[in-house]
Amino acid sequence: MRKLAIGAVVSGALALTGLAAPSALADTPHLTFGAVTVNNGKPIVADVKDKVTVPVTYSFTRPSDLVIDNENTFMGVALYRGRLASPSNTLEASAKQPVCTTTATTDTTVTQSCTTKITVDPREHLMSAADATTWKVAAILSRTSVDEDDSDDHIGFENGFDIWGNLGTAKLQRAAKLTVNATPEPVAKGRTLTVKGALTRANWETGRHSGYRDQKVTLQFKAKGATAYADVKTVTSGTGGALSTTVKALKDGSYRYTFAGTSTTAAKTSAGDHVDVR
């Protein structure tokens, strides 16, 4: 199975417009698409190194005489941001072919439900903060005709592509990290505890995390023996994403910071830091 790059497909097609006047495309196959769901409807959260593979499900209806054999004719999906004709970035389906099941047929059409996967490699695919946004889903149909009979001293190869855009959406977010450290430990009852930490997030341009400042982060406390954390106060991150506040030490328990997330950055909760109050 070939991996189709929507950007390369579009660029190559547009390059041909310099050879002939633009005109309506002939023999465009009539495909209609149903629901497309990426990552079960949840945001895709990408860090700076680890690959993220997410499921994609979709359905479509094709003419019954259009056979998609994944050899000469193949259909796949991709994510893109920007215009369909000149995307700013694209994320392609993984190398394995989609798995499709026929769900309905008529005399002239076939409806299929398909599953595939898209793998996001931050080091290869994500280059700037602009990638943390809502992407659109595209479907790409590739058709190849090959004439290798050279008995007449002629051979031929022909590739055709059709791309349908705006079939669904998927949100891509930057991964966050959150730390906490309460001092001094142990602490005398009634004394002041200083709870520090840092909120950082993936920076795809540098390949490292950078501080996320001016963000509201909640300090929480869970007393020893309790089953849940309770909010204590809200802290705003400063330079480098630094967090710092003070509380009175009244009982044994654990402190943690929790960040609700933003449109571009995923939510995150730190591990708990246990404090022994004496």
XYZ file of C-alpha atoms in Angstrom:
278
model
C 0.000 0.000 0.000
C 1.247 3.447 -0.827
C 1.344 6.264 1.658
C -0.224 9.314 0.025
C 1.084 12.752 0.914
C -1.693 15.246 0.373
C 0.749 18.165 0.100
C 2.812 16.395 -2.570
C -0.302 15.328 -4.450
C -1.689 18.855 -4.541
C 1.665 20.441 -5.411
C 2.181 18.033 -8.277
C -1.299 18.589 -9.610
C -0.973 22.358 -9.457
C 2.366 22.225 -11.263
C 0.582 20.781 -14.282
C -1.693 23.808 -14.595
C 1.179 25.669 -16.241
C 0.965 23.259 -19.188
C -2.691 23.748 -20.014
C -5.572 26.093 -19.325
C -7.581 25.101 -16.219
C -10.759 23.194 -16.962
C -13.283 21.009 -15.195
C -11.980 17.575 -14.277
C -13.481 14.664 -16.151
C -14.574 11.353 -14.675
C -14.424 12.448 -11.046
C -15.799 9.497 -9.076
C -18.923 10.191 -7.077
C -18.083 9.429 -3.445
C -20.079 10.576 -0.436
C -18.742 10.450 3.095
C -20.409 9.816 6.427
C -19.135 10.405 9.937
C -15.371 10.699 10.455
C -14.051 10.315 14.007
C -10.403 10.860 14.966
C -8.999 9.559 18.277
C -12.501 8.690 19.507
C -13.359 12.390 19.465
C -10.635 13.312 21.959
C -7.800 15.792 21.323
C -4.488 14.401 20.074
C -1.834 15.297 22.654
C 1.739 15.350 21.357
C 4.958 15.779 23.330
C 8.371 16.501 21.829
C 9.736 12.996 21.178
C 7.285 10.136 21.528
C 5.124 9.139 18.570
C 1.359 9.194 19.073
C -0.839 6.769 17.117
C -4.578 7.440 17.078
C -7.522 5.547 15.548
C -9.640 6.966 12.745
C -13.049 5.651 11.727
C -15.061 6.763 8.713
C -17.704 5.629 6.268
C -18.266 6.335 2.603
C -20.439 5.329 -0.325
C -18.906 4.586 -3.726
C -20.212 3.490 -7.109
C -20.379 -0.296 -7.240
C -18.132 -0.349 -10.328
C -15.351 1.534 -8.514
C -13.234 -1.225 -7.006
C -10.780 -0.160 -4.290
C -8.244 -2.974 -4.295
C -5.413 -1.164 -2.456
C -3.134 -2.007 -5.379
C -4.208 -0.005 -8.413
C -6.892 1.938 -6.587
C -6.462 3.088 -3.012
C -8.307 5.404 -0.666
C -6.848 6.794 2.568
C -7.372 9.656 4.993
C -5.188 12.490 6.223
C -5.329 15.498 8.521
C -4.451 18.933 7.204
C -4.485 22.524 8.348
C -4.842 25.514 6.078
C -6.406 25.392 2.620
C -7.009 22.059 0.933
C -5.238 23.324 -2.201
C -2.177 24.539 -0.264
C -2.084 22.973 3.211
C 0.234 24.433 5.835
C 0.903 20.962 7.229
C -0.428 17.428 6.846
C -0.557 14.219 8.871
C -0.974 11.057 6.834
C -2.475 7.690 7.666
C -0.065 5.024 8.858
C 1.478 2.592 6.375
C -1.010 -0.250 6.846
C -4.072 -0.203 4.607
C -7.457 0.648 6.134
C -9.757 -2.159 7.209
C -13.159 -1.759 5.585
C -16.445 -3.618 5.993
C -19.363 -3.382 3.613
C -22.447 -2.223 5.486
C -24.955 -1.676 2.668
C -25.355 -2.183 -1.074
C -27.747 -1.138 -3.825
C -27.798 -1.874 -7.542
C -25.388 1.010 -8.109
C -23.627 1.761 -4.822
C -21.626 0.189 -2.013
C -21.366 1.689 1.486
C -18.376 0.795 3.631
C -17.237 1.500 7.184
C -13.463 1.736 7.650
C -10.848 1.984 10.382
C -7.265 3.131 10.086
C -4.598 4.869 12.173
C -2.664 8.111 11.989
C 0.736 8.344 13.650
C 2.066 11.726 14.755
C 5.859 11.934 15.109
C 6.595 15.334 16.718
C 10.186 15.349 15.495
C 9.096 14.796 11.900
C 5.630 16.304 11.573
C 5.288 19.159 14.077
C 7.462 22.204 13.487
C 5.776 25.171 15.159
C 3.243 26.265 17.763
C 0.800 26.877 14.885
C 0.336 23.109 14.679
C -1.517 23.209 18.018
C -4.900 23.918 16.490
C -7.942 22.249 14.938
C -7.098 20.188 11.854
C -9.463 19.039 9.120
C -9.887 15.548 7.694
C -9.341 14.783 4.014
C -9.899 11.623 1.967
C -7.566 10.811 -0.933
C -8.445 8.491 -3.798
C -5.515 7.295 -5.918
C -5.946 5.464 -9.213
C -3.079 4.001 -11.233
C -3.151 2.615 -14.774
C -0.130 0.738 -16.123
C 0.543 -0.406 -19.683
C 3.750 -2.441 -19.718
C 3.120 -4.159 -23.021
C 6.047 -2.928 -25.120
C 5.260 -5.042 -28.154
C 4.259 -1.852 -29.950
C 7.298 0.004 -28.598
C 5.158 1.945 -26.160
C 4.469 1.761 -22.430
C 2.338 4.038 -20.240
C 1.809 4.972 -16.618
C -1.003 7.186 -15.419
C -1.790 8.358 -11.870
C -4.981 10.112 -10.897
C -5.871 11.657 -7.557
C -9.078 13.030 -6.069
C -9.114 14.719 -2.671
C -12.162 15.603 -0.580
C -11.612 17.985 2.334
C -13.379 19.264 5.444
C -14.878 15.845 6.233
C -14.324 16.201 9.982
C -12.009 17.802 12.516
C -9.416 16.835 15.095
C -7.817 19.016 17.755
C -4.053 18.738 18.247
C -2.621 19.951 21.573
C 0.802 20.440 23.124
C 1.595 18.089 26.026
C 2.106 19.740 29.427
C 4.261 18.829 32.425
C 3.545 19.898 35.981
C 5.717 19.495 39.083
C 5.216 20.148 42.817
C 7.524 20.359 45.837
C 6.386 21.327 49.332
C 9.070 22.390 51.848
C 10.236 22.070 54.549
C 9.694 18.354 55.166
C 8.917 17.353 57.853
C 7.259 20.511 59.165
C 5.989 21.564 62.573
C 2.216 21.943 62.905
C 1.113 25.535 62.300
C 4.289 26.502 60.454
C 4.340 27.795 56.898
C 4.823 25.469 53.956
C 6.117 26.770 50.641
C 4.718 24.844 47.699
C 6.663 25.347 44.498
C 6.421 23.792 41.049
C 6.540 24.524 37.340
C 4.151 24.343 34.397
C 5.845 23.636 31.079
C 4.632 22.472 27.686
C 6.025 20.916 24.519
C 7.911 23.282 22.251
C 8.084 21.584 18.842
C 10.479 24.188 17.453
C 13.199 23.460 20.019
C 12.355 19.828 20.759
C 12.165 20.590 24.490
C 9.627 21.864 27.031
C 9.319 25.586 27.720
C 7.634 27.479 30.534
C 3.942 28.294 30.221
C 3.412 31.542 32.088
C 0.308 33.556 33.072
C -1.771 30.389 33.492
C -4.160 29.601 36.337
C -3.113 26.466 38.239
C -4.947 25.035 41.251
C -3.173 23.838 44.383
C -4.950 20.847 45.934
C -4.549 18.943 49.208
C -5.544 15.441 50.289
C -5.346 14.715 54.012
C -3.865 11.417 55.155
C -6.611 8.792 55.007
C -8.823 10.851 52.658
C -9.881 9.502 49.281
C -9.948 12.709 47.245
C -8.104 15.992 46.788
C -9.742 19.323 47.621
C -8.947 22.729 46.103
C -6.855 25.036 48.282
C -6.097 28.086 46.152
C -5.354 29.267 42.619
C -1.809 30.174 41.614
C -0.679 31.973 38.432
C 2.433 30.670 36.681
C 5.289 33.117 36.310
C 8.535 33.285 34.361
C 9.484 29.880 33.024
C 6.119 28.575 34.219
C 7.243 28.828 37.863
C 4.652 28.241 40.606
C 4.986 29.254 44.254
C 2.618 29.825 47.153
C 2.428 29.293 50.899
C -0.001 27.435 53.171
C -0.269 26.599 56.869
C 0.771 23.057 57.789
C -2.115 21.637 59.814
C -2.165 17.892 59.130
C -0.356 15.122 57.294
C -1.238 14.824 53.636
C -0.250 15.381 50.030
C -0.175 18.518 47.878
C -0.437 18.647 44.130
C -0.992 21.160 41.328
C -3.596 20.690 38.601
C -3.917 22.575 35.310
C -7.226 22.563 33.411
C -5.605 23.073 30.004
C -6.235 25.545 27.180
C -7.266 25.240 23.543
C -3.626 24.652 22.556
C -2.287 22.795 25.618
C -3.560 19.648 27.292
C -4.662 19.452 30.914
C -2.179 18.076 33.429
C -2.037 17.119 37.101
C 1.223 16.674 39.008
C 2.040 13.749 41.233
C 1.305 14.333 44.914
C 4.029 15.432 47.361
C 3.411 13.983 50.839
C 4.147 16.190 53.856
C 4.696 14.876 57.382
C 3.301 17.376 59.915
C 4.651 16.985 63.475
